[in-house]
Every structure is written in structure tokens, then in C-alpha cells.
């Protein structure tokens, strides 16, 4: 709890230290498959990855995936999906895109079974998959996943929510590169007029709209702001 509060205040290093301490203190007291220990290790890996400590984060998530896949039923499906999401993020950061895509797909399948196609969780898990596909150059697949993610976000968050706009920008960038200009105009131009996003996002959305209308060059995709789980 303290680590989460520190992270929200921008103290990422202090949060990481507390999460590492929680795992170290819990290790001799809790079993490996204890839900609390698994949650702490997921959070630790997320903090490590956020600070660019990819190697220890990958070690943690790889160990967790092996643990739950060799012992089916040790964790519930919601926790399993969270493990796959975190592992996919770390694999993406490490440049292992094929492995990340395969891992994200496992999480998407679980989320679809748990929540259906229009839940916030499926919006986020599909978006992570779409970004990995985009980075791997698989634009058609990325477009399909990104469009489904945006539609799910609109259903779950609403049209004028920051997460919906963020996913819309991801979709717009992919659509622009595929020549799907009408999709760009439908998604990005809403963001360009929204007060729910930052000025930087509005400027980026405006550039996308202008490029889709043939009035400017396509902006360089930032693709840095993956949306967190709610």
C-alpha cells in the first residue's frame, strides 16, 4: 500500500524499494503460490520495468509464468491474465516481440472469457497486443486489435475518457499508416477537441487529423503511453 502511494506521488525508486522489501519479507513466510506473494511479485516486476530494469523484471515474470503454467489452478483466471499482461509488457521492453505477442494473446483469451468483448480489461489487454503487433510491423493485425480495443474502451469508459482517447490515438496512428483515413478522422479528431486529455495529446491528434486530410505530414508515433489496467 505504501509503495502504491509513493508511486502515485512520483517516487518510483522508493516504491521499488518497498516492493522489493515486501517480497523479501514475505518469501520465508508465504508459499510461492500464495495470492499475496504473487501479487507482490507482479507489482515488483511492474516497478522494475517502469524504471528500465528489464533483466530483473523479466526474471520475475518468467518465473511467475512457469509457476502458474506448471501448476494449473494455483491462481484464478483474473490473476493469470495479470501475470500474462505484465510478462508481455516486459518482453516488449526487452524486444522479444514474438514472445510478447503470444503472451498477450493468452491474456486476451482469458479476458474475453471472463468479461466479454466490451469490458475495460479487454480494451487494455487488446491495446497492449495491438502495440506489440505494430512494433513488429504486423499492421493489419495491429489495426484489428486496436480497433476492437477502442470500441471496448468507448463501451466501458465512455467516449470522452482519457483512456478511450489514448487508445483512439494508437488506432489512428496504425490506421494512418494503412491509409484508413476515415478511421483517423473518426478517432483522432475527437481527441483534438477534448478537454479530457493533455495539450500534447491534442496536438498529436490534430497532426494525425491534418495528415489524414492530406494537409500535413504524418507525425512520428510516440507509442509510449500504454494505458494501465483500471
mmCIF file of the C-alpha atoms, coordinates in Angstrom:
data_MODEL
# 
_entry.id   MODEL 
# 
loop_
_atom_site.group_PDB 
_atom_site.id 
_atom_site.type_symbol 
_atom_site.label_atom_id 
_atom_site.label_alt_id 
_atom_site.label_comp_id 
_atom_site.label_asym_id 
_atom_site.label_entity_id 
_atom_site.label_seq_id 
_atom_site.pdbx_PDB_ins_code 
_atom_site.Cartn_x 
_atom_site.Cartn_y 
_atom_site.Cartn_z 
_atom_site.occupancy 
_atom_site.B_iso_or_equiv 
_atom_site.pdbx_formal_charge 
_atom_site.auth_seq_id 
_atom_site.auth_comp_id 
_atom_site.auth_asym_id 
_atom_site.auth_atom_id 
_atom_site.pdbx_PDB_model_num 
ATOM 1   C CA . UNK A 1 1   ? 0.000   0.000   0.000   1.00 0.00 ? 1   UNK A CA 1 
ATOM 2   C CA . UNK A 1 2   ? 2.834   2.391   0.865   1.00 0.00 ? 2   UNK A CA 1 
ATOM 3   C CA . UNK A 1 3   ? 4.613   1.525   -2.386  1.00 0.00 ? 3   UNK A CA 1 
ATOM 4   C CA . UNK A 1 4   ? 1.477   2.317   -4.383  1.00 0.00 ? 4   UNK A CA 1 
ATOM 5   C CA . UNK A 1 5   ? 1.106   5.676   -2.636  1.00 0.00 ? 5   UNK A CA 1 
ATOM 6   C CA . UNK A 1 6   ? 4.762   6.522   -3.287  1.00 0.00 ? 6   UNK A CA 1 
ATOM 7   C CA . UNK A 1 7   ? 4.391   5.581   -6.948  1.00 0.00 ? 7   UNK A CA 1 
ATOM 8   C CA . UNK A 1 8   ? 1.337   7.811   -7.325  1.00 0.00 ? 8   UNK A CA 1 
ATOM 9   C CA . UNK A 1 9   ? 3.404   10.681  -5.904  1.00 0.00 ? 9   UNK A CA 1 
ATOM 10  C CA . UNK A 1 10  ? 6.178   10.072  -8.433  1.00 0.00 ? 10  UNK A CA 1 
ATOM 11  C CA . UNK A 1 11  ? 8.632   8.381   -6.056  1.00 0.00 ? 11  UNK A CA 1 
ATOM 12  C CA . UNK A 1 12  ? 9.320   5.375   -8.253  1.00 0.00 ? 12  UNK A CA 1 
ATOM 13  C CA . UNK A 1 13  ? 12.637  4.364   -6.668  1.00 0.00 ? 13  UNK A CA 1 
ATOM 14  C CA . UNK A 1 14  ? 11.213  4.441   -3.157  1.00 0.00 ? 14  UNK A CA 1 
ATOM 15  C CA . UNK A 1 15  ? 8.202   2.422   -4.334  1.00 0.00 ? 15  UNK A CA 1 
ATOM 16  C CA . UNK A 1 16  ? 10.513  -0.162  -5.887  1.00 0.00 ? 16  UNK A CA 1 
ATOM 17  C CA . UNK A 1 17  ? 12.496  -0.462  -2.639  1.00 0.00 ? 17  UNK A CA 1 
ATOM 18  C CA . UNK A 1 18  ? 9.335   -1.078  -0.603  1.00 0.00 ? 18  UNK A CA 1 
ATOM 19  C CA . UNK A 1 19  ? 8.035   -3.645  -3.079  1.00 0.00 ? 19  UNK A CA 1 
ATOM 20  C CA . UNK A 1 20  ? 11.337  -5.495  -3.015  1.00 0.00 ? 20  UNK A CA 1 
ATOM 21  C CA . UNK A 1 21  ? 11.256  -5.443  0.776   1.00 0.00 ? 21  UNK A CA 1 
ATOM 22  C CA . UNK A 1 22  ? 7.712   -6.850  0.808   1.00 0.00 ? 22  UNK A CA 1 
ATOM 23  C CA . UNK A 1 23  ? 8.769   -9.755  -1.415  1.00 0.00 ? 23  UNK A CA 1 
ATOM 24  C CA . UNK A 1 24  ? 11.911  -10.414 0.658   1.00 0.00 ? 24  UNK A CA 1 
ATOM 25  C CA . UNK A 1 25  ? 9.997   -10.379 3.943   1.00 0.00 ? 25  UNK A CA 1 
ATOM 26  C CA . UNK A 1 26  ? 7.170   -12.483 2.570   1.00 0.00 ? 26  UNK A CA 1 
ATOM 27  C CA . UNK A 1 27  ? 9.330   -15.174 0.964   1.00 0.00 ? 27  UNK A CA 1 
ATOM 28  C CA . UNK A 1 28  ? 10.093  -17.160 4.150   1.00 0.00 ? 28  UNK A CA 1 
ATOM 29  C CA . UNK A 1 29  ? 6.525   -16.773 5.434   1.00 0.00 ? 29  UNK A CA 1 
ATOM 30  C CA . UNK A 1 30  ? 4.331   -17.367 2.370   1.00 0.00 ? 30  UNK A CA 1 
ATOM 31  C CA . UNK A 1 31  ? 4.220   -20.160 -0.179  1.00 0.00 ? 31  UNK A CA 1 
ATOM 32  C CA . UNK A 1 32  ? 5.150   -19.370 -3.789  1.00 0.00 ? 32  UNK A CA 1 
ATOM 33  C CA . UNK A 1 33  ? 1.547   -19.740 -4.951  1.00 0.00 ? 33  UNK A CA 1 
ATOM 34  C CA . UNK A 1 34  ? 0.084   -17.608 -2.179  1.00 0.00 ? 34  UNK A CA 1 
ATOM 35  C CA . UNK A 1 35  ? -2.072  -14.956 -3.922  1.00 0.00 ? 35  UNK A CA 1 
ATOM 36  C CA . UNK A 1 36  ? -0.491  -12.202 -1.839  1.00 0.00 ? 36  UNK A CA 1 
ATOM 37  C CA . UNK A 1 37  ? 3.042   -13.224 -2.796  1.00 0.00 ? 37  UNK A CA 1 
ATOM 38  C CA . UNK A 1 38  ? 2.109   -13.487 -6.477  1.00 0.00 ? 38  UNK A CA 1 
ATOM 39  C CA . UNK A 1 39  ? 0.524   -10.015 -6.392  1.00 0.00 ? 39  UNK A CA 1 
ATOM 40  C CA . UNK A 1 40  ? 3.603   -8.561  -4.709  1.00 0.00 ? 40  UNK A CA 1 
ATOM 41  C CA . UNK A 1 41  ? 5.888   -10.119 -7.320  1.00 0.00 ? 41  UNK A CA 1 
ATOM 42  C CA . UNK A 1 42  ? 3.736   -8.814  -10.189 1.00 0.00 ? 42  UNK A CA 1 
ATOM 43  C CA . UNK A 1 43  ? 3.879   -5.324  -8.674  1.00 0.00 ? 43  UNK A CA 1 
ATOM 44  C CA . UNK A 1 44  ? 7.632   -5.621  -8.179  1.00 0.00 ? 44  UNK A CA 1 
ATOM 45  C CA . UNK A 1 45  ? 8.149   -6.575  -11.824 1.00 0.00 ? 45  UNK A CA 1 
ATOM 46  C CA . UNK A 1 46  ? 5.978   -3.656  -12.954 1.00 0.00 ? 46  UNK A CA 1 
ATOM 47  C CA . UNK A 1 47  ? 8.065   -1.228  -10.876 1.00 0.00 ? 47  UNK A CA 1 
ATOM 48  C CA . UNK A 1 48  ? 11.298  -2.702  -12.210 1.00 0.00 ? 48  UNK A CA 1 
ATOM 49  C CA . UNK A 1 49  ? 10.100  -2.424  -15.799 1.00 0.00 ? 49  UNK A CA 1 
ATOM 50  C CA . UNK A 1 50  ? 8.930   1.164   -15.312 1.00 0.00 ? 50  UNK A CA 1 
ATOM 51  C CA . UNK A 1 51  ? 12.447  2.097   -14.217 1.00 0.00 ? 51  UNK A CA 1 
ATOM 52  C CA . UNK A 1 52  ? 14.069  0.307   -17.153 1.00 0.00 ? 52  UNK A CA 1 
ATOM 53  C CA . UNK A 1 53  ? 15.292  -2.623  -15.043 1.00 0.00 ? 53  UNK A CA 1 
ATOM 54  C CA . UNK A 1 54  ? 14.261  -5.089  -17.704 1.00 0.00 ? 54  UNK A CA 1 
ATOM 55  C CA . UNK A 1 55  ? 16.506  -8.003  -16.743 1.00 0.00 ? 55  UNK A CA 1 
ATOM 56  C CA . UNK A 1 56  ? 15.248  -8.463  -13.157 1.00 0.00 ? 56  UNK A CA 1 
ATOM 57  C CA . UNK A 1 57  ? 11.677  -7.775  -14.259 1.00 0.00 ? 57  UNK A CA 1 
ATOM 58  C CA . UNK A 1 58  ? 11.944  -10.448 -16.950 1.00 0.00 ? 58  UNK A CA 1 
ATOM 59  C CA . UNK A 1 59  ? 13.393  -12.914 -14.453 1.00 0.00 ? 59  UNK A CA 1 
ATOM 60  C CA . UNK A 1 60  ? 10.462  -12.278 -12.106 1.00 0.00 ? 60  UNK A CA 1 
ATOM 61  C CA . UNK A 1 61  ? 7.712   -12.561 -14.707 1.00 0.00 ? 61  UNK A CA 1 
ATOM 62  C CA . UNK A 1 62  ? 9.269   -15.587 -16.426 1.00 0.00 ? 62  UNK A CA 1 
ATOM 63  C CA . UNK A 1 63  ? 9.398   -17.358 -13.087 1.00 0.00 ? 63  UNK A CA 1 
ATOM 64  C CA . UNK A 1 64  ? 5.759   -16.476 -12.384 1.00 0.00 ? 64  UNK A CA 1 
ATOM 65  C CA . UNK A 1 65  ? 4.585   -17.725 -15.786 1.00 0.00 ? 65  UNK A CA 1 
ATOM 66  C CA . UNK A 1 66  ? 6.447   -21.013 -15.333 1.00 0.00 ? 66  UNK A CA 1 
ATOM 67  C CA . UNK A 1 67  ? 4.998   -21.351 -11.832 1.00 0.00 ? 67  UNK A CA 1 
ATOM 68  C CA . UNK A 1 68  ? 1.356   -20.910 -12.831 1.00 0.00 ? 68  UNK A CA 1 
ATOM 69  C CA . UNK A 1 69  ? 1.591   -22.890 -16.072 1.00 0.00 ? 69  UNK A CA 1 
ATOM 70  C CA . UNK A 1 70  ? 3.136   -25.919 -14.371 1.00 0.00 ? 70  UNK A CA 1 
ATOM 71  C CA . UNK A 1 71  ? 0.587   -25.757 -11.545 1.00 0.00 ? 71  UNK A CA 1 
ATOM 72  C CA . UNK A 1 72  ? -2.836  -25.126 -13.147 1.00 0.00 ? 72  UNK A CA 1 
ATOM 73  C CA . UNK A 1 73  ? -5.406  -23.906 -10.686 1.00 0.00 ? 73  UNK A CA 1 
ATOM 74  C CA . UNK A 1 74  ? -2.966  -22.267 -8.296  1.00 0.00 ? 74  UNK A CA 1 
ATOM 75  C CA . UNK A 1 75  ? -4.247  -18.834 -9.285  1.00 0.00 ? 75  UNK A CA 1 
ATOM 76  C CA . UNK A 1 76  ? -7.615  -17.646 -10.557 1.00 0.00 ? 76  UNK A CA 1 
ATOM 77  C CA . UNK A 1 77  ? -8.056  -16.554 -14.163 1.00 0.00 ? 77  UNK A CA 1 
ATOM 78  C CA . UNK A 1 78  ? -8.046  -12.838 -13.327 1.00 0.00 ? 78  UNK A CA 1 
ATOM 79  C CA . UNK A 1 79  ? -4.635  -13.153 -11.648 1.00 0.00 ? 79  UNK A CA 1 
ATOM 80  C CA . UNK A 1 80  ? -3.357  -15.324 -14.504 1.00 0.00 ? 80  UNK A CA 1 
ATOM 81  C CA . UNK A 1 81  ? -4.384  -12.649 -17.007 1.00 0.00 ? 81  UNK A CA 1 
ATOM 82  C CA . UNK A 1 82  ? -2.500  -10.039 -14.965 1.00 0.00 ? 82  UNK A CA 1 
ATOM 83  C CA . UNK A 1 83  ? 0.620   -12.194 -14.997 1.00 0.00 ? 83  UNK A CA 1 
ATOM 84  C CA . UNK A 1 84  ? 0.435   -12.577 -18.774 1.00 0.00 ? 84  UNK A CA 1 
ATOM 85  C CA . UNK A 1 85  ? -0.114  -8.835  -19.234 1.00 0.00 ? 85  UNK A CA 1 
ATOM 86  C CA . UNK A 1 86  ? 2.894   -7.923  -17.085 1.00 0.00 ? 86  UNK A CA 1 
ATOM 87  C CA . UNK A 1 87  ? 5.085   -10.578 -18.711 1.00 0.00 ? 87  UNK A CA 1 
ATOM 88  C CA . UNK A 1 88  ? 4.059   -9.333  -22.154 1.00 0.00 ? 88  UNK A CA 1 
ATOM 89  C CA . UNK A 1 89  ? 4.967   -5.770  -21.219 1.00 0.00 ? 89  UNK A CA 1 
ATOM 90  C CA . UNK A 1 90  ? 8.410   -6.830  -20.023 1.00 0.00 ? 90  UNK A CA 1 
ATOM 91  C CA . UNK A 1 91  ? 9.001   -8.972  -23.115 1.00 0.00 ? 91  UNK A CA 1 
ATOM 92  C CA . UNK A 1 92  ? 8.041   -5.987  -25.283 1.00 0.00 ? 92  UNK A CA 1 
ATOM 93  C CA . UNK A 1 93  ? 10.510  -3.765  -23.449 1.00 0.00 ? 93  UNK A CA 1 
ATOM 94  C CA . UNK A 1 94  ? 13.169  -6.447  -23.958 1.00 0.00 ? 94  UNK A CA 1 
ATOM 95  C CA . UNK A 1 95  ? 12.488  -6.508  -27.703 1.00 0.00 ? 95  UNK A CA 1 
ATOM 96  C CA . UNK A 1 96  ? 11.110  -10.064 -27.696 1.00 0.00 ? 96  UNK A CA 1 
ATOM 97  C CA . UNK A 1 97  ? 8.064   -9.114  -29.733 1.00 0.00 ? 97  UNK A CA 1 
ATOM 98  C CA . UNK A 1 98  ? 7.026   -12.569 -30.971 1.00 0.00 ? 98  UNK A CA 1 
ATOM 99  C CA . UNK A 1 99  ? 7.058   -13.910 -27.414 1.00 0.00 ? 99  UNK A CA 1 
ATOM 100 C CA . UNK A 1 100 ? 5.223   -10.803 -26.188 1.00 0.00 ? 100 UNK A CA 1 
ATOM 101 C CA . UNK A 1 101 ? 2.507   -11.207 -28.831 1.00 0.00 ? 101 UNK A CA 1 
ATOM 102 C CA . UNK A 1 102 ? 1.975   -14.869 -27.931 1.00 0.00 ? 102 UNK A CA 1 
ATOM 103 C CA . UNK A 1 103 ? 1.799   -13.951 -24.237 1.00 0.00 ? 103 UNK A CA 1 
ATOM 104 C CA . UNK A 1 104 ? -0.632  -11.087 -24.774 1.00 0.00 ? 104 UNK A CA 1 
ATOM 105 C CA . UNK A 1 105 ? -2.893  -13.380 -26.815 1.00 0.00 ? 105 UNK A CA 1 
ATOM 106 C CA . UNK A 1 106 ? -3.200  -15.721 -23.825 1.00 0.00 ? 106 UNK A CA 1 
ATOM 107 C CA . UNK A 1 107 ? -4.315  -12.805 -21.670 1.00 0.00 ? 107 UNK A CA 1 
ATOM 108 C CA . UNK A 1 108 ? -6.815  -11.579 -24.260 1.00 0.00 ? 108 UNK A CA 1 
ATOM 109 C CA . UNK A 1 109 ? -8.381  -15.052 -24.483 1.00 0.00 ? 109 UNK A CA 1 
ATOM 110 C CA . UNK A 1 110 ? -8.793  -15.167 -20.701 1.00 0.00 ? 110 UNK A CA 1 
ATOM 111 C CA . UNK A 1 111 ? -10.239 -11.640 -20.540 1.00 0.00 ? 111 UNK A CA 1 
ATOM 112 C CA . UNK A 1 112 ? -12.718 -12.374 -23.322 1.00 0.00 ? 112 UNK A CA 1 
ATOM 113 C CA . UNK A 1 113 ? -13.913 -15.464 -21.452 1.00 0.00 ? 113 UNK A CA 1 
ATOM 114 C CA . UNK A 1 114 ? -14.146 -13.580 -18.153 1.00 0.00 ? 114 UNK A CA 1 
ATOM 115 C CA . UNK A 1 115 ? -15.603 -10.239 -19.215 1.00 0.00 ? 115 UNK A CA 1 
ATOM 116 C CA . UNK A 1 116 ? -16.799 -10.366 -22.817 1.00 0.00 ? 116 UNK A CA 1 
ATOM 117 C CA . UNK A 1 117 ? -15.722 -8.022  -25.634 1.00 0.00 ? 117 UNK A CA 1 
ATOM 118 C CA . UNK A 1 118 ? -16.764 -4.658  -24.166 1.00 0.00 ? 118 UNK A CA 1 
ATOM 119 C CA . UNK A 1 119 ? -15.050 -4.553  -20.759 1.00 0.00 ? 119 UNK A CA 1 
ATOM 120 C CA . UNK A 1 120 ? -12.292 -2.157  -19.707 1.00 0.00 ? 120 UNK A CA 1 
ATOM 121 C CA . UNK A 1 121 ? -9.883  -5.049  -19.113 1.00 0.00 ? 121 UNK A CA 1 
ATOM 122 C CA . UNK A 1 122 ? -10.301 -6.374  -22.654 1.00 0.00 ? 122 UNK A CA 1 
ATOM 123 C CA . UNK A 1 123 ? -9.799  -2.857  -24.035 1.00 0.00 ? 123 UNK A CA 1 
ATOM 124 C CA . UNK A 1 124 ? -6.445  -2.610  -22.283 1.00 0.00 ? 124 UNK A CA 1 
ATOM 125 C CA . UNK A 1 125 ? -5.235  -6.149  -22.997 1.00 0.00 ? 125 UNK A CA 1 
ATOM 126 C CA . UNK A 1 126 ? -6.128  -5.796  -26.698 1.00 0.00 ? 126 UNK A CA 1 
ATOM 127 C CA . UNK A 1 127 ? -4.343  -2.443  -26.826 1.00 0.00 ? 127 UNK A CA 1 
ATOM 128 C CA . UNK A 1 128 ? -1.132  -3.932  -25.458 1.00 0.00 ? 128 UNK A CA 1 
ATOM 129 C CA . UNK A 1 129 ? -1.373  -6.708  -28.050 1.00 0.00 ? 129 UNK A CA 1 
ATOM 130 C CA . UNK A 1 130 ? -2.006  -4.147  -30.793 1.00 0.00 ? 130 UNK A CA 1 
ATOM 131 C CA . UNK A 1 131 ? 1.043   -2.095  -29.840 1.00 0.00 ? 131 UNK A CA 1 
ATOM 132 C CA . UNK A 1 132 ? 3.290   -5.179  -29.854 1.00 0.00 ? 132 UNK A CA 1 
ATOM 133 C CA . UNK A 1 133 ? 1.924   -6.181  -33.269 1.00 0.00 ? 133 UNK A CA 1 
ATOM 134 C CA . UNK A 1 134 ? 2.508   -2.633  -34.517 1.00 0.00 ? 134 UNK A CA 1 
ATOM 135 C CA . UNK A 1 135 ? 6.095   -2.640  -33.276 1.00 0.00 ? 135 UNK A CA 1 
ATOM 136 C CA . UNK A 1 136 ? 6.609   -5.991  -35.010 1.00 0.00 ? 136 UNK A CA 1 
ATOM 137 C CA . UNK A 1 137 ? 5.406   -4.469  -38.298 1.00 0.00 ? 137 UNK A CA 1 
ATOM 138 C CA . UNK A 1 138 ? 2.222   -6.562  -38.425 1.00 0.00 ? 138 UNK A CA 1 
ATOM 139 C CA . UNK A 1 139 ? 0.000   -3.584  -39.191 1.00 0.00 ? 139 UNK A CA 1 
ATOM 140 C CA . UNK A 1 140 ? -3.140  -5.364  -40.394 1.00 0.00 ? 140 UNK A CA 1 
ATOM 141 C CA . UNK A 1 141 ? -3.322  -7.490  -37.244 1.00 0.00 ? 141 UNK A CA 1 
ATOM 142 C CA . UNK A 1 142 ? -2.456  -4.461  -35.118 1.00 0.00 ? 142 UNK A CA 1 
ATOM 143 C CA . UNK A 1 143 ? -5.292  -2.489  -36.713 1.00 0.00 ? 143 UNK A CA 1 
ATOM 144 C CA . UNK A 1 144 ? -7.861  -5.201  -35.985 1.00 0.00 ? 144 UNK A CA 1 
ATOM 145 C CA . UNK A 1 145 ? -6.841  -5.493  -32.327 1.00 0.00 ? 145 UNK A CA 1 
ATOM 146 C CA . UNK A 1 146 ? -6.569  -1.732  -31.874 1.00 0.00 ? 146 UNK A CA 1 
ATOM 147 C CA . UNK A 1 147 ? -9.999  -1.099  -33.343 1.00 0.00 ? 147 UNK A CA 1 
ATOM 148 C CA . UNK A 1 148 ? -11.558 -3.704  -31.033 1.00 0.00 ? 148 UNK A CA 1 
ATOM 149 C CA . UNK A 1 149 ? -9.710  -2.134  -28.090 1.00 0.00 ? 149 UNK A CA 1 
ATOM 150 C CA . UNK A 1 150 ? -11.014 1.351   -28.927 1.00 0.00 ? 150 UNK A CA 1 
ATOM 151 C CA . UNK A 1 151 ? -14.587 0.130   -29.314 1.00 0.00 ? 151 UNK A CA 1 
ATOM 152 C CA . UNK A 1 152 ? -14.375 -1.703  -25.979 1.00 0.00 ? 152 UNK A CA 1 
ATOM 153 C CA . UNK A 1 153 ? -12.993 1.442   -24.340 1.00 0.00 ? 153 UNK A CA 1 
ATOM 154 C CA . UNK A 1 154 ? -15.877 3.511   -25.679 1.00 0.00 ? 154 UNK A CA 1 
ATOM 155 C CA . UNK A 1 155 ? -18.340 0.984   -24.283 1.00 0.00 ? 155 UNK A CA 1 
ATOM 156 C CA . UNK A 1 156 ? -16.678 0.699   -20.874 1.00 0.00 ? 156 UNK A CA 1 
ATOM 157 C CA . UNK A 1 157 ? -15.078 4.091   -20.171 1.00 0.00 ? 157 UNK A CA 1 
ATOM 158 C CA . UNK A 1 158 ? -17.227 6.320   -22.363 1.00 0.00 ? 158 UNK A CA 1 
ATOM 159 C CA . UNK A 1 159 ? -16.312 8.406   -25.400 1.00 0.00 ? 159 UNK A CA 1 
ATOM 160 C CA . UNK A 1 160 ? -14.606 11.298  -23.606 1.00 0.00 ? 160 UNK A CA 1 
ATOM 161 C CA . UNK A 1 161 ? -12.367 9.417   -21.166 1.00 0.00 ? 161 UNK A CA 1 
ATOM 162 C CA . UNK A 1 162 ? -8.555  9.792   -21.223 1.00 0.00 ? 162 UNK A CA 1 
ATOM 163 C CA . UNK A 1 163 ? -8.068  6.031   -21.691 1.00 0.00 ? 163 UNK A CA 1 
ATOM 164 C CA . UNK A 1 164 ? -10.509 5.988   -24.618 1.00 0.00 ? 164 UNK A CA 1 
ATOM 165 C CA . UNK A 1 165 ? -8.665  8.859   -26.256 1.00 0.00 ? 165 UNK A CA 1 
ATOM 166 C CA . UNK A 1 166 ? -5.275  7.196   -25.699 1.00 0.00 ? 166 UNK A CA 1 
ATOM 167 C CA . UNK A 1 167 ? -6.465  4.014   -27.384 1.00 0.00 ? 167 UNK A CA 1 
ATOM 168 C CA . UNK A 1 168 ? -8.002  6.103   -30.144 1.00 0.00 ? 168 UNK A CA 1 
ATOM 169 C CA . UNK A 1 169 ? -4.629  7.714   -30.808 1.00 0.00 ? 169 UNK A CA 1 
ATOM 170 C CA . UNK A 1 170 ? -2.992  4.296   -31.059 1.00 0.00 ? 170 UNK A CA 1 
ATOM 171 C CA . UNK A 1 171 ? -5.670  3.226   -33.529 1.00 0.00 ? 171 UNK A CA 1 
ATOM 172 C CA . UNK A 1 172 ? -5.320  6.445   -35.511 1.00 0.00 ? 172 UNK A CA 1 
ATOM 173 C CA . UNK A 1 173 ? -1.566  6.049   -35.933 1.00 0.00 ? 173 UNK A CA 1 
ATOM 174 C CA . UNK A 1 174 ? -1.969  2.498   -37.239 1.00 0.00 ? 174 UNK A CA 1 
ATOM 175 C CA . UNK A 1 175 ? -4.901  3.485   -39.451 1.00 0.00 ? 175 UNK A CA 1 
ATOM 176 C CA . UNK A 1 176 ? -2.956  6.398   -40.948 1.00 0.00 ? 176 UNK A CA 1 
ATOM 177 C CA . UNK A 1 177 ? -0.102  4.102   -41.941 1.00 0.00 ? 177 UNK A CA 1 
ATOM 178 C CA . UNK A 1 178 ? -2.612  1.761   -43.592 1.00 0.00 ? 178 UNK A CA 1 
ATOM 179 C CA . UNK A 1 179 ? -4.361  4.583   -45.451 1.00 0.00 ? 179 UNK A CA 1 
ATOM 180 C CA . UNK A 1 180 ? -7.539  4.175   -43.388 1.00 0.00 ? 180 UNK A CA 1 
ATOM 181 C CA . UNK A 1 181 ? -8.060  7.921   -43.202 1.00 0.00 ? 181 UNK A CA 1 
ATOM 182 C CA . UNK A 1 182 ? -11.744 7.818   -42.281 1.00 0.00 ? 182 UNK A CA 1 
ATOM 183 C CA . UNK A 1 183 ? -10.863 5.855   -39.143 1.00 0.00 ? 183 UNK A CA 1 
ATOM 184 C CA . UNK A 1 184 ? -8.292  8.502   -38.236 1.00 0.00 ? 184 UNK A CA 1 
ATOM 185 C CA . UNK A 1 185 ? -10.866 11.259  -38.663 1.00 0.00 ? 185 UNK A CA 1 
ATOM 186 C CA . UNK A 1 186 ? -13.384 9.351   -36.527 1.00 0.00 ? 186 UNK A CA 1 
ATOM 187 C CA . UNK A 1 187 ? -10.962 8.628   -33.672 1.00 0.00 ? 187 UNK A CA 1 
ATOM 188 C CA . UNK A 1 188 ? -8.269  11.312  -33.541 1.00 0.00 ? 188 UNK A CA 1 
ATOM 189 C CA . UNK A 1 189 ? -10.374 14.357  -34.330 1.00 0.00 ? 189 UNK A CA 1 
ATOM 190 C CA . UNK A 1 190 ? -12.495 13.752  -31.222 1.00 0.00 ? 190 UNK A CA 1 
ATOM 191 C CA . UNK A 1 191 ? -9.320  13.797  -29.143 1.00 0.00 ? 191 UNK A CA 1 
ATOM 192 C CA . UNK A 1 192 ? -8.127  17.013  -30.786 1.00 0.00 ? 192 UNK A CA 1 
ATOM 193 C CA . UNK A 1 193 ? -11.207 18.774  -29.385 1.00 0.00 ? 193 UNK A CA 1 
ATOM 194 C CA . UNK A 1 194 ? -11.293 17.126  -25.960 1.00 0.00 ? 194 UNK A CA 1 
ATOM 195 C CA . UNK A 1 195 ? -10.538 18.757  -22.622 1.00 0.00 ? 195 UNK A CA 1 
ATOM 196 C CA . UNK A 1 196 ? -10.042 15.315  -21.044 1.00 0.00 ? 196 UNK A CA 1 
ATOM 197 C CA . UNK A 1 197 ? -6.515  14.901  -22.439 1.00 0.00 ? 197 UNK A CA 1 
ATOM 198 C CA . UNK A 1 198 ? -3.246  16.824  -22.246 1.00 0.00 ? 198 UNK A CA 1 
ATOM 199 C CA . UNK A 1 199 ? -2.293  19.556  -24.665 1.00 0.00 ? 199 UNK A CA 1 
ATOM 200 C CA . UNK A 1 200 ? 0.399   17.251  -26.063 1.00 0.00 ? 200 UNK A CA 1 
ATOM 201 C CA . UNK A 1 201 ? -2.232  14.630  -26.894 1.00 0.00 ? 201 UNK A CA 1 
ATOM 202 C CA . UNK A 1 202 ? -4.479  17.251  -28.505 1.00 0.00 ? 202 UNK A CA 1 
ATOM 203 C CA . UNK A 1 203 ? -1.570  18.471  -30.639 1.00 0.00 ? 203 UNK A CA 1 
ATOM 204 C CA . UNK A 1 204 ? -0.684  14.922  -31.662 1.00 0.00 ? 204 UNK A CA 1 
ATOM 205 C CA . UNK A 1 205 ? -4.332  14.185  -32.519 1.00 0.00 ? 205 UNK A CA 1 
ATOM 206 C CA . UNK A 1 206 ? -4.536  17.404  -34.565 1.00 0.00 ? 206 UNK A CA 1 
ATOM 207 C CA . UNK A 1 207 ? -1.441  16.371  -36.559 1.00 0.00 ? 207 UNK A CA 1 
ATOM 208 C CA . UNK A 1 208 ? -2.988  12.976  -37.251 1.00 0.00 ? 208 UNK A CA 1 
ATOM 209 C CA . UNK A 1 209 ? -6.205  14.597  -38.484 1.00 0.00 ? 209 UNK A CA 1 
ATOM 210 C CA . UNK A 1 210 ? -4.324  17.014  -40.716 1.00 0.00 ? 210 UNK A CA 1 
ATOM 211 C CA . UNK A 1 211 ? -2.270  14.179  -42.200 1.00 0.00 ? 211 UNK A CA 1 
ATOM 212 C CA . UNK A 1 212 ? -5.445  12.151  -42.834 1.00 0.00 ? 212 UNK A CA 1 
ATOM 213 C CA . UNK A 1 213 ? -6.905  15.137  -44.723 1.00 0.00 ? 213 UNK A CA 1 
ATOM 214 C CA . UNK A 1 214 ? -3.699  15.489  -46.752 1.00 0.00 ? 214 UNK A CA 1 
ATOM 215 C CA . UNK A 1 215 ? -2.866  18.794  -45.070 1.00 0.00 ? 215 UNK A CA 1 
ATOM 216 C CA . UNK A 1 216 ? 0.383   17.804  -43.372 1.00 0.00 ? 216 UNK A CA 1 
ATOM 217 C CA . UNK A 1 217 ? 2.948   15.080  -42.841 1.00 0.00 ? 217 UNK A CA 1 
ATOM 218 C CA . UNK A 1 218 ? 2.269   12.130  -40.574 1.00 0.00 ? 218 UNK A CA 1 
ATOM 219 C CA . UNK A 1 219 ? 3.623   12.665  -37.050 1.00 0.00 ? 219 UNK A CA 1 
ATOM 220 C CA . UNK A 1 220 ? 6.130   10.264  -35.580 1.00 0.00 ? 220 UNK A CA 1 
ATOM 221 C CA . UNK A 1 221 ? 4.304   7.763   -33.391 1.00 0.00 ? 221 UNK A CA 1 
ATOM 222 C CA . UNK A 1 222 ? 5.195   8.126   -29.716 1.00 0.00 ? 222 UNK A CA 1 
ATOM 223 C CA . UNK A 1 223 ? 3.550   4.849   -28.615 1.00 0.00 ? 223 UNK A CA 1 
ATOM 224 C CA . UNK A 1 224 ? 4.986   5.411   -25.162 1.00 0.00 ? 224 UNK A CA 1 
ATOM 225 C CA . UNK A 1 225 ? 1.836   5.719   -23.054 1.00 0.00 ? 225 UNK A CA 1 
ATOM 226 C CA . UNK A 1 226 ? 0.373   2.248   -22.700 1.00 0.00 ? 226 UNK A CA 1 
ATOM 227 C CA . UNK A 1 227 ? -2.817  2.501   -20.705 1.00 0.00 ? 227 UNK A CA 1 
ATOM 228 C CA . UNK A 1 228 ? -2.741  0.868   -17.250 1.00 0.00 ? 228 UNK A CA 1 
ATOM 229 C CA . UNK A 1 229 ? -5.347  -1.563  -16.060 1.00 0.00 ? 229 UNK A CA 1 
ATOM 230 C CA . UNK A 1 230 ? -8.202  0.115   -14.174 1.00 0.00 ? 230 UNK A CA 1 
# 
